[in-house]
Each structure stands twice: as C-alpha cells, then as structure tokens.
Amino acid sequence: MAEKVIMPKQGLQITEGTITKWLVAEGEKVIEGEPLFEMETDKLTIEIMSPASGTLLKILREEGEVVPVIETIAIIGVPGEDISELIDAEHDEDGVKQDIDKIPENKTNDPLDRGTSEDKEVERPGRIFITLRAKKLAERAELDISGISGTGPNGLIIERDVKEFLNNADKRKYTPVAKKMANEYGVDLPDTDAEFKGRIYKEHVQRAIAISHDDKAPGRGSEIVPITRMRKVISERMMQSLHGMAQANHRIKVDVSEILKMREKLKADGVEVSINSILVKAVSKALLEFPIMNSSLIDEGILIKNYVNMGVAVAVPDGLIVPVIKDADLLSLVEINDTLKELIDKARTGAIEPDDCSGGTFTITNLGMFDIDEFTAIINPPESGILAVGKIDKTPVAVGEKIELRPIMVLSLTYDHRIIVGAPAAQFLQRVKGIISNPYLML
C-alpha cells in the first residue's frame, strides 16, 4: 500500500521548511531509514530519512518550494500501484485555510465550491481568508490579496480566484514590488520581457539591473545570488534584534596568561580543552552570580533563568548556527569541551538537530581565529546579552614597575539596556575577567 511522505515538524516553533534537494529521483527505489531529501528550516539544513521502503512513485513538491509541516510532499509505493486517490486528496486540500483563528460559519454547510467562475463574490469585512494553494500562487505573483474577490464559502479566496485575477491583470504590467524596484533603479522594461501573463516581476527587474551593471563594466559580469532561507531568517532576526532592543556595549581587556598555562598543564595530563570551552565555563559561573544577565523581557516582566544554556556561534557555509550547551553551569570543563566539540562537528556536517539549537539563555561568539581584534555582536533574541571574543594578541602591559608582553584578549559585551543598566553589565564583565585571570576558580 502506498505511503505518504510528509514535511516533518522539526521543533515546536517550526511551521514550514524548504525542500533544498531530493536525494532520490522519481521511479528510484528507497529504503526505510536512508536519506530521502534535504530540508532547510529557519535555523539549519538537515537530511530527512525515508519513512518506508519501496519506490518513489511521485514527488508532489519540487526543490526550492516552501512547504508547511505535515503536508504531503511525495508518495512511496509499489511500481504500477494506483496512487490517483492520494494525489486527488492532496489537491482537495486546497480548502485548508491559513492564518485563521476562527472559521466563519458556512450557512449552507456545503463543501468548498469548485464550480464555474460565475460564482457570487462575497464581501469580506476585516480579515481576509485564503486557501493555502491560493496564497502560494498569490505570493509567487506578488499580488496584494486584499484586491482579490473570493468566491469560496463566506468570501474565501480560492486558487481559481487568484488565477482569474491574473488572467484579467494584463493592464497591470508591473507587480507592485517590481514597479517599486524599477523606479528606484531607473530600469525600463518592455512588456515582452515578462514570462507570465505579460507581467513583469521583481526577477525581471533584478536581471535588468545586473545587465545594466555589466554594460558599465565590460568584461566583468555580475550576478544576483538567491538568498537562502537561512540567510533570510538571519537577516530578519538581526533587524528585529536591532530595532526591538536598546543594545549597549562594554569592552574590557583580559590577560589570558593563566588560562593558557592551565591548558598546557591539562594537556600534559592528556586532557585537551579549547579556549571557547574555558570561556563557556567562566561565563556560566559569572551568569549565576549576575542572573539579570541571564534573562529575557516578556509581557509579564523580566524572566530570570536560574540555569545556563550557553549558545556558541558556529560559522557554516550558508550562514551562522548557534548550537546550545544545555545546563552548562552544571557541567565540568571536560564535559563542556566534549559537548561543544560534538555540536560543532554536527553543525559543520549538517547533522545538527533543531533541539541542538533551541533554548539558549546567553551566547558567546568568537572571531579570534580570523585575526579579529575586537567586534560588536548583535544579541540573539530573546536573550539579553552576547559576548564577542577577539583574538589573543601579545601586548605590552605594565606589570608593577616593568613593561611586559602579555597575551591579551578583548571581550565585548552587548546587552539589552531595557533590562540591564550599565553598572551591573560592567560588573558582570569585570567578573568574567576575574575568573579568566584566575581560572582555577571555575574548577
């Protein structure tokens, strides 16, 4: 019997995912538990295993499509098996409504009407109701759905309504987004450049902009690189962070001579730990002493967390992942090092799970390995602080009456000034410095 393949729900807050690559082609055999496709969520890209063995009879959602969780994306079965009912059932899901708290009463109790285009249009005061397929089609066409009349029950906009709107849209030569972009860049596109219903979309304008730039620089072309879902989400969250928080910054120089000596002693005993692991341990200890730094602002007030889930930023090809060391304050230095190493390996090999990146209470980001002296990091919401770590650099410092070269690291603390005022933030940073200067305090 044929079996549906659904878009899996990877975490409580994940509502949709992007199919980045099918690892098996239609008609090929699949084995239960082996990789079937790759999906990208807000935070990461992961391989999804096949739920059954058999043949991949039909792919219903193509690469690049954004699909809501638990929606069917493919069908696995036996070659020659009739799967028409399953496919028809998926098409019938055009009646699924999106973003509806309460469905208006349908007085006739009839199923979703799929009749002719002569159906009566219903006025929809206030909120707009639209089916999933209609919404996707409208988004691809860059349409403002408020201008579309719905012929479904109680004014519900269905796919046919969007198609008819597009069929009658020849006089609207530019989509709103394309028109705005064309005006901003001074691009003039003939109607024949459009590939769909004589309309011009933002992609056409983007190509024209690239061609215009190429003309100005003969022999040196340019290209428009599509924004990945991860990059888009990072962009949105960083803007949300900057616009939604009063971010302030303190910096402090730290002599790391003692932690370097401690690393050497541990190494001599056969134990290797990274600088980041030591920082996680030191910051975790300081957070317990300054709980306001380990908080979030919620509607009811300030949420103080009496545990430390430490996020550590990891660079990956498509952007940035922040795996989280759960209960870092309860772990030994060696346990932190082992956990961090495992999470970094998973992040860089694409094996990381959504749960590995959730629940963080504070974040550390280190660019010292890239020869960066110091930098300001942006807070990862809903956290209230992030510590940016620069490189270790031998610097002349006054030691008593002498000048000595000491390994110095700059720590930069960004904090949410809505929750934390300057003095406690400075004291916290000073405490981190004190622990690093005397690392045996953390053991």
Short mmCIF file of C-alpha atoms in Angstrom, two decimals:
data_model
loop_
_atom_site.label_atom_id
_atom_site.label_comp_id
_atom_site.label_asym_id
_atom_site.label_seq_id
_atom_site.Cartn_x
_atom_site.Cartn_y
_atom_site.Cartn_z
CA MET A 1 0.00 0.00 0.00
CA ALA A 2 1.31 3.43 -0.95
CA GLU A 3 2.54 5.67 1.86
CA LYS A 4 2.69 9.43 2.05
CA VAL A 5 5.91 11.32 2.78
CA ILE A 6 5.18 14.43 4.82
CA MET A 7 7.19 17.53 5.62
CA PRO A 8 8.34 16.70 9.16
CA LYS A 9 7.93 19.04 12.11
CA GLN A 10 11.47 19.77 13.32
CA GLY A 11 10.85 21.54 16.61
CA LEU A 12 7.87 23.18 18.29
CA GLN A 13 8.34 26.56 16.63
CA ILE A 14 8.98 25.25 13.10
CA THR A 15 5.91 25.77 10.90
CA GLU A 16 7.39 25.19 7.44
CA GLY A 17 10.51 24.02 5.66
CA THR A 18 12.17 24.37 2.26
CA ILE A 19 12.97 21.32 0.17
CA THR A 20 16.54 22.05 -0.88
CA LYS A 21 17.33 18.77 -2.63
CA TRP A 22 15.71 15.46 -3.45
CA LEU A 23 18.31 12.73 -2.89
CA VAL A 24 16.21 10.14 -4.75
CA ALA A 25 14.58 10.64 -8.14
CA GLU A 26 11.06 9.64 -9.11
CA GLY A 27 10.99 5.96 -10.02
CA GLU A 28 14.03 5.06 -7.95
CA LYS A 29 13.97 2.66 -5.03
CA VAL A 30 14.11 3.95 -1.47
CA ILE A 31 14.92 2.17 1.77
CA GLU A 32 13.35 3.00 5.10
CA GLY A 33 15.74 4.95 7.29
CA GLU A 34 18.00 6.08 4.44
CA PRO A 35 18.27 9.74 3.27
CA LEU A 36 15.39 10.81 1.03
CA PHE A 37 15.64 14.60 0.79
CA GLU A 38 17.25 17.65 2.34
CA MET A 39 15.16 20.32 4.03
CA GLU A 40 16.06 23.76 5.30
CA THR A 41 14.32 25.36 8.27
CA ASP A 42 14.81 28.73 9.90
CA LYS A 43 17.97 27.52 11.59
CA LEU A 44 19.57 24.67 9.68
CA THR A 45 19.66 22.24 6.77
CA ILE A 46 19.18 18.56 7.57
CA GLU A 47 18.71 15.24 5.78
CA ILE A 48 15.32 13.58 6.21
CA MET A 49 15.13 9.80 6.14
CA SER A 50 12.62 7.77 4.16
CA PRO A 51 9.64 6.63 6.27
CA ALA A 52 9.21 3.44 4.24
CA SER A 53 10.84 1.14 1.71
CA GLY A 54 9.65 0.89 -1.88
CA THR A 55 9.74 3.10 -4.96
CA LEU A 56 9.43 6.88 -5.00
CA LEU A 57 6.32 6.95 -7.17
CA LYS A 58 5.56 10.66 -7.14
CA ILE A 59 7.22 13.88 -5.99
CA LEU A 60 4.50 16.41 -5.17
CA ARG A 61 6.72 19.29 -4.04
CA GLU A 62 9.77 20.33 -6.00
CA GLU A 63 13.17 21.56 -4.85
CA GLY A 64 13.03 25.15 -3.64
CA GLU A 65 9.40 25.00 -2.53
CA VAL A 66 8.49 26.19 0.95
CA VAL A 67 6.13 23.60 2.43
CA PRO A 68 4.10 23.75 5.67
CA VAL A 69 4.89 20.98 8.14
CA ILE A 70 2.87 17.73 7.92
CA GLU A 71 1.92 18.47 4.30
CA THR A 72 2.41 15.56 1.89
CA ILE A 73 5.39 16.06 -0.41
CA ALA A 74 5.81 12.65 -2.05
CA ILE A 75 4.36 9.15 -2.30
CA ILE A 76 6.21 5.85 -1.84
CA GLY A 77 4.76 2.56 -3.02
CA VAL A 78 5.00 -0.32 -5.47
CA PRO A 79 5.58 0.33 -9.21
CA GLY A 80 2.27 0.28 -11.07
CA GLU A 81 0.25 0.96 -7.94
CA ASP A 82 -2.71 3.31 -8.38
CA ILE A 83 -2.00 6.46 -6.37
CA SER A 84 -4.54 8.71 -8.07
CA GLU A 85 -6.74 8.87 -4.97
CA LEU A 86 -3.81 10.02 -2.84
CA ILE A 87 -2.90 12.70 -5.38
CA ASP A 88 -6.52 13.85 -5.67
CA ALA A 89 -6.75 14.02 -1.89
CA GLU A 90 -3.78 16.36 -1.84
CA HIS A 91 -5.37 18.57 -4.47
CA ASP A 92 -8.56 18.66 -2.41
CA GLU A 93 -6.57 20.20 0.42
CA ASP A 94 -7.00 23.49 -1.44
CA GLY A 95 -9.70 24.01 1.16
CA VAL A 96 -7.24 24.23 4.04
CA LYS A 97 -7.25 27.77 5.40
CA GLN A 98 -4.17 29.59 6.56
CA ASP A 99 -3.86 32.04 9.46
CA ILE A 100 -7.42 31.67 10.66
CA ASP A 101 -8.31 31.81 14.34
CA LYS A 102 -11.97 31.11 13.77
CA ILE A 103 -13.62 29.93 10.55
CA PRO A 104 -16.74 31.91 9.66
CA GLU A 105 -19.94 29.90 9.75
CA ASN A 106 -20.94 28.37 6.40
CA LYS A 107 -24.72 28.53 6.48
CA THR A 108 -25.19 26.04 3.65
CA ASN A 109 -22.74 23.52 5.13
CA ASP A 110 -21.66 22.76 1.57
CA PRO A 111 -18.07 21.65 0.86
CA LEU A 112 -15.70 24.11 -0.79
CA ASP A 113 -17.28 25.16 -4.06
CA ARG A 114 -15.22 24.40 -7.15
CA GLY A 115 -17.78 25.46 -9.72
CA THR A 116 -17.57 28.00 -12.52
CA SER A 117 -16.12 31.47 -12.37
CA GLU A 118 -19.68 32.85 -12.28
CA ASP A 119 -19.96 32.14 -8.55
CA LYS A 120 -21.12 35.02 -6.42
CA GLU A 121 -18.41 37.12 -4.86
CA VAL A 122 -18.83 37.75 -1.14
CA GLU A 123 -17.84 40.90 0.67
CA ARG A 124 -15.29 40.20 3.42
CA PRO A 125 -15.19 42.93 6.05
CA GLY A 126 -11.98 42.95 8.09
CA ARG A 127 -9.87 39.82 7.97
CA ILE A 128 -9.07 38.07 4.67
CA PHE A 129 -9.45 34.29 4.35
CA ILE A 130 -7.47 32.43 1.70
CA THR A 131 -6.64 28.79 0.96
CA LEU A 132 -3.08 27.51 1.06
CA ARG A 133 -2.72 26.99 -2.69
CA ALA A 134 -4.29 30.35 -3.46
CA LYS A 135 -1.96 32.05 -1.01
CA LYS A 136 1.11 30.42 -2.57
CA LEU A 137 0.03 31.41 -6.08
CA ALA A 138 -0.62 34.99 -4.96
CA GLU A 139 2.79 35.18 -3.28
CA ARG A 140 4.57 33.91 -6.40
CA ALA A 141 2.72 36.51 -8.46
CA GLU A 142 3.49 39.22 -5.86
CA LEU A 143 -0.19 40.08 -5.57
CA ASP A 144 -1.92 42.11 -2.88
CA ILE A 145 -4.66 39.67 -1.85
CA SER A 146 -6.79 42.48 -0.46
CA GLY A 147 -7.69 43.31 -4.06
CA ILE A 148 -8.90 39.79 -4.91
CA SER A 149 -12.58 38.89 -4.54
CA GLY A 150 -13.23 35.44 -3.10
CA THR A 151 -15.92 33.11 -4.45
CA GLY A 152 -15.48 30.38 -1.85
CA PRO A 153 -17.67 29.99 1.23
CA ASN A 154 -18.07 33.26 3.12
CA GLY A 155 -15.76 35.07 0.72
CA LEU A 156 -12.89 32.59 0.99
CA ILE A 157 -10.30 33.24 -1.74
CA ILE A 158 -9.58 30.01 -3.60
CA GLU A 159 -6.99 29.21 -6.26
CA ARG A 160 -9.39 29.87 -9.12
CA ASP A 161 -9.98 33.42 -7.86
CA VAL A 162 -6.27 34.18 -7.99
CA LYS A 163 -5.93 32.69 -11.48
CA GLU A 164 -8.85 34.76 -12.77
CA PHE A 165 -7.37 37.86 -11.18
CA LEU A 166 -4.12 37.17 -13.04
CA ASN A 167 -5.95 36.49 -16.32
CA ASN A 168 -7.57 39.91 -16.04
CA ALA A 169 -4.38 41.64 -14.95
CA ASP A 170 -2.80 42.34 -18.34
CA LYS A 171 -3.24 46.06 -17.82
CA ARG A 172 -1.23 45.79 -14.60
CA LYS A 173 2.13 45.35 -16.31
CA TYR A 174 4.31 45.51 -13.21
CA THR A 175 3.78 43.80 -9.89
CA PRO A 176 3.91 46.32 -7.02
CA VAL A 177 7.33 45.07 -5.87
CA ALA A 178 8.74 45.09 -9.41
CA LYS A 179 7.40 48.58 -10.08
CA LYS A 180 8.96 49.96 -6.91
CA MET A 181 12.31 48.31 -7.68
CA ALA A 182 12.26 49.50 -11.30
CA ASN A 183 11.56 53.08 -10.21
CA GLU A 184 14.33 53.01 -7.60
CA TYR A 185 16.95 51.77 -10.07
CA GLY A 186 15.66 53.62 -13.12
CA VAL A 187 15.02 50.40 -15.05
CA ASP A 188 12.76 50.47 -18.12
CA LEU A 189 11.46 47.04 -19.14
CA PRO A 190 9.27 46.35 -22.19
CA ASP A 191 6.17 44.27 -21.62
CA THR A 192 7.60 41.44 -23.74
CA ASP A 193 10.24 40.78 -21.07
CA ALA A 194 7.60 39.27 -18.82
CA GLU A 195 7.28 35.50 -18.87
CA PHE A 196 3.91 35.11 -17.15
CA LYS A 197 0.69 36.68 -18.34
CA GLY A 198 2.54 39.64 -19.79
CA ARG A 199 3.50 40.84 -16.31
CA ILE A 200 6.88 41.97 -15.06
CA TYR A 201 8.13 40.59 -11.76
CA LYS A 202 10.99 41.60 -9.48
CA GLU A 203 13.16 38.83 -11.00
CA HIS A 204 12.93 40.56 -14.40
CA VAL A 205 13.95 43.87 -12.83
CA GLN A 206 16.84 42.21 -10.99
CA ARG A 207 18.13 40.73 -14.25
CA ALA A 208 17.85 44.12 -15.93
CA ILE A 209 19.82 45.72 -13.09
CA ALA A 210 22.55 43.10 -13.44
CA ILE A 211 22.71 43.60 -17.22
CA SER A 212 22.91 47.36 -16.71
CA HIS A 213 25.86 46.90 -14.36
CA ASP A 214 27.54 44.56 -16.84
CA ASP A 215 27.27 47.21 -19.55
CA LYS A 216 29.10 49.67 -17.32
CA ALA A 217 31.93 47.21 -16.62
CA PRO A 218 32.77 45.40 -19.90
CA GLY A 219 34.36 42.02 -19.40
CA ARG A 220 33.39 41.84 -15.76
CA GLY A 221 29.95 40.37 -15.23
CA SER A 222 27.76 40.37 -12.16
CA GLU A 223 25.13 38.06 -10.82
CA ILE A 224 22.24 38.01 -8.41
CA VAL A 225 22.67 35.27 -5.83
CA PRO A 226 19.39 33.95 -4.42
CA ILE A 227 19.01 34.47 -0.68
CA THR A 228 18.80 31.17 1.16
CA ARG A 229 16.10 30.66 3.75
CA MET A 230 18.74 30.60 6.49
CA ARG A 231 20.23 33.90 5.34
CA LYS A 232 16.76 35.45 5.09
CA VAL A 233 15.86 34.35 8.61
CA ILE A 234 19.20 35.59 9.99
CA SER A 235 18.60 38.94 8.29
CA GLU A 236 15.08 39.26 9.68
CA ARG A 237 16.10 38.31 13.21
CA MET A 238 19.08 40.62 13.29
CA MET A 239 16.92 43.53 12.17
CA GLN A 240 14.30 42.51 14.72
CA SER A 241 17.01 42.45 17.39
CA LEU A 242 18.41 45.87 16.50
CA HIS A 243 15.01 47.54 16.18
CA GLY A 244 13.43 45.79 19.16
CA MET A 245 16.16 46.23 21.77
CA ALA A 246 18.15 49.08 23.27
CA GLN A 247 21.53 47.48 22.66
CA ALA A 248 24.51 48.88 24.56
CA ASN A 249 28.13 47.72 24.66
CA HIS A 250 31.01 47.43 27.15
CA ARG A 251 34.56 46.25 26.38
CA ILE A 252 37.34 45.01 28.59
CA LYS A 253 40.89 43.74 28.04
CA VAL A 254 41.78 40.46 29.71
CA ASP A 255 45.19 38.93 30.40
CA VAL A 256 44.76 35.26 29.48
CA SER A 257 48.18 34.10 30.67
CA GLU A 258 46.67 31.89 33.36
CA ILE A 259 44.20 30.05 31.15
CA LEU A 260 46.97 29.35 28.64
CA LYS A 261 49.09 27.92 31.45
CA MET A 262 46.13 25.85 32.66
CA ARG A 263 45.60 24.47 29.16
CA GLU A 264 49.22 23.39 28.99
CA LYS A 265 49.01 21.66 32.37
CA LEU A 266 45.82 19.85 31.36
CA LYS A 267 47.38 18.87 28.04
CA ALA A 268 50.37 17.39 29.90
CA ASP A 269 47.86 15.22 31.76
CA GLY A 270 46.29 14.09 28.49
CA VAL A 271 43.30 16.45 28.64
CA GLU A 272 42.78 18.97 25.84
CA VAL A 273 40.27 21.79 26.15
CA SER A 274 39.59 24.71 23.83
CA ILE A 275 39.63 28.40 24.65
CA ASN A 276 35.90 28.51 23.87
CA SER A 277 35.22 25.74 26.38
CA ILE A 278 37.06 27.69 29.08
CA LEU A 279 35.08 30.81 28.18
CA VAL A 280 31.79 28.89 28.38
CA LYS A 281 32.72 27.66 31.86
CA ALA A 282 33.84 31.11 33.04
CA VAL A 283 30.81 32.95 31.65
CA SER A 284 28.41 30.31 33.03
CA LYS A 285 29.81 30.86 36.52
CA ALA A 286 29.52 34.64 36.18
CA LEU A 287 25.93 34.39 34.91
CA LEU A 288 24.87 32.58 38.08
CA GLU A 289 26.33 35.44 40.10
CA PHE A 290 24.64 38.07 37.88
CA PRO A 291 21.28 36.45 36.97
CA ILE A 292 19.95 39.66 35.38
CA MET A 293 22.39 38.95 32.52
CA ASN A 294 20.66 35.60 32.04
CA SER A 295 17.17 36.96 31.46
CA SER A 296 14.56 37.86 28.85
CA LEU A 297 11.94 40.59 28.64
CA ILE A 298 8.41 39.19 28.41
CA ASP A 299 4.94 40.75 28.66
CA GLU A 300 4.65 39.94 32.34
CA GLY A 301 8.05 41.37 33.25
CA ILE A 302 11.67 40.20 33.30
CA LEU A 303 12.11 36.43 33.12
CA ILE A 304 15.18 35.41 35.16
CA LYS A 305 16.53 31.99 34.24
CA ASN A 306 18.21 30.09 37.06
CA TYR A 307 20.02 27.81 34.64
CA VAL A 308 22.55 28.45 31.89
CA ASN A 309 22.04 27.19 28.34
CA MET A 310 25.06 28.61 26.55
CA GLY A 311 24.87 29.26 22.82
CA VAL A 312 28.14 29.24 20.88
CA ALA A 313 28.07 30.74 17.38
CA VAL A 314 29.43 28.47 14.64
CA ALA A 315 30.09 29.62 11.07
CA VAL A 316 28.70 27.36 8.33
CA PRO A 317 28.78 27.85 4.52
CA ASP A 318 25.25 29.30 4.30
CA GLY A 319 25.39 31.48 7.37
CA LEU A 320 25.53 31.01 11.11
CA ILE A 321 24.30 28.35 13.52
CA VAL A 322 24.18 28.75 17.29
CA PRO A 323 24.17 25.31 18.94
CA VAL A 324 23.35 25.35 22.64
CA ILE A 325 25.17 23.63 25.51
CA LYS A 326 22.30 22.75 27.85
CA ASP A 327 22.86 23.23 31.60
CA ALA A 328 26.40 24.45 31.00
CA ASP A 329 26.62 25.64 34.61
CA LEU A 330 26.31 22.03 35.83
CA LEU A 331 28.96 20.58 33.51
CA SER A 332 32.65 20.16 34.18
CA LEU A 333 35.18 21.82 31.90
CA VAL A 334 35.88 18.50 30.18
CA GLU A 335 32.15 17.81 29.72
CA ILE A 336 31.66 21.27 28.21
CA ASN A 337 34.59 20.68 25.85
CA ASP A 338 33.23 17.29 24.72
CA THR A 339 29.70 18.64 24.24
CA LEU A 340 30.90 21.70 22.33
CA LYS A 341 33.10 19.63 20.04
CA GLU A 342 30.21 17.31 19.25
CA LEU A 343 27.85 20.21 18.50
CA ILE A 344 30.38 21.96 16.26
CA ASP A 345 31.00 18.74 14.31
CA LYS A 346 27.27 18.25 13.85
CA ALA A 347 26.81 21.86 12.73
CA ARG A 348 29.55 21.67 10.11
CA THR A 349 28.47 18.28 8.75
CA GLY A 350 24.78 19.19 8.53
CA ALA A 351 23.81 16.62 11.15
CA ILE A 352 22.62 19.07 13.79
CA GLU A 353 19.04 18.76 15.07
CA PRO A 354 16.62 21.62 15.86
CA ASP A 355 16.74 20.76 19.56
CA ASP A 356 20.52 21.32 19.49
CA CYS A 357 19.90 24.99 18.67
CA SER A 358 16.98 25.79 20.96
CA GLY A 359 16.61 27.12 24.48
CA GLY A 360 19.69 29.35 24.67
CA THR A 361 19.91 31.89 27.52
CA PHE A 362 23.18 33.64 26.57
CA THR A 363 25.57 33.47 23.60
CA ILE A 364 29.32 33.58 23.03
CA THR A 365 30.75 34.36 19.59
CA ASN A 366 34.48 34.17 18.88
CA LEU A 367 36.18 35.61 15.78
CA GLY A 368 39.68 35.48 17.20
CA MET A 369 40.64 32.67 14.85
CA PHE A 370 40.05 35.10 11.96
CA ASP A 371 42.57 37.59 13.39
CA ILE A 372 39.83 39.96 14.56
CA ASP A 373 40.96 42.21 17.42
CA GLU A 374 37.50 43.10 18.73
CA PHE A 375 33.96 43.50 17.44
CA THR A 376 30.39 44.21 18.45
CA ALA A 377 27.92 41.34 18.21
CA ILE A 378 24.13 41.58 17.87
CA ILE A 379 22.01 39.96 20.58
CA ASN A 380 20.25 36.72 19.68
CA PRO A 381 16.59 37.26 20.76
CA PRO A 382 15.03 36.56 23.21
CA GLU A 383 18.34 36.58 25.10
CA SER A 384 19.51 39.81 26.71
CA GLY A 385 23.26 39.53 26.17
CA ILE A 386 26.03 38.25 23.92
CA LEU A 387 29.79 38.17 24.48
CA ALA A 388 32.05 38.83 21.47
CA VAL A 389 35.59 37.45 21.76
CA GLY A 390 38.59 38.78 19.85
CA LYS A 391 41.99 37.24 19.16
CA ILE A 392 44.73 36.69 21.74
CA ASP A 393 47.48 39.18 20.98
CA LYS A 394 50.77 39.78 22.74
CA THR A 395 50.54 43.33 24.04
CA PRO A 396 52.91 45.48 26.12
CA VAL A 397 51.38 45.99 29.57
CA ALA A 398 52.60 47.49 32.83
CA VAL A 399 53.37 44.82 35.43
CA GLY A 400 54.49 46.57 38.57
CA GLU A 401 57.34 48.84 37.54
CA LYS A 402 58.08 46.87 34.36
CA ILE A 403 56.64 46.60 30.86
CA GLU A 404 55.97 43.03 29.76
CA LEU A 405 54.43 41.35 26.74
CA ARG A 406 51.28 39.59 27.85
CA PRO A 407 48.63 37.63 25.88
CA ILE A 408 45.66 39.99 25.85
CA MET A 409 42.11 39.27 24.66
CA VAL A 410 39.34 41.85 24.23
CA LEU A 411 35.86 40.86 25.42
CA SER A 412 32.94 42.92 24.11
CA LEU A 413 29.59 42.59 25.89
CA THR A 414 26.40 43.65 24.11
CA TYR A 415 23.40 43.82 26.44
CA ASP A 416 19.77 44.92 26.35
CA HIS A 417 19.60 48.26 28.15
CA ARG A 418 15.84 47.87 28.60
CA ILE A 419 16.60 45.14 31.15
CA ILE A 420 20.17 45.76 32.27
CA VAL A 421 21.71 49.10 33.22
CA GLY A 422 25.36 49.93 32.71
CA ALA A 423 26.79 49.21 36.17
CA PRO A 424 25.63 45.57 36.55
CA ALA A 425 26.72 44.87 32.97
CA ALA A 426 30.16 46.31 33.73
CA GLN A 427 30.40 44.33 36.97
CA PHE A 428 29.46 41.14 35.13
CA LEU A 429 32.16 41.74 32.53
CA GLN A 430 34.64 42.52 35.27
CA ARG A 431 33.72 39.24 36.99
CA VAL A 432 34.28 37.28 33.78
CA LYS A 433 37.71 38.89 33.57
CA GLY A 434 38.44 37.92 37.16
CA ILE A 435 37.55 34.28 36.56
CA ILE A 436 39.67 34.11 33.40
CA SER A 437 42.57 35.73 35.23
CA ASN A 438 42.28 33.05 37.94
CA PRO A 439 40.78 30.10 36.04
CA TYR A 440 41.13 27.66 38.91
CA LEU A 441 38.12 29.42 40.44
CA MET A 442 35.95 27.64 37.88
CA LEU A 443 37.22 24.13 38.64
#
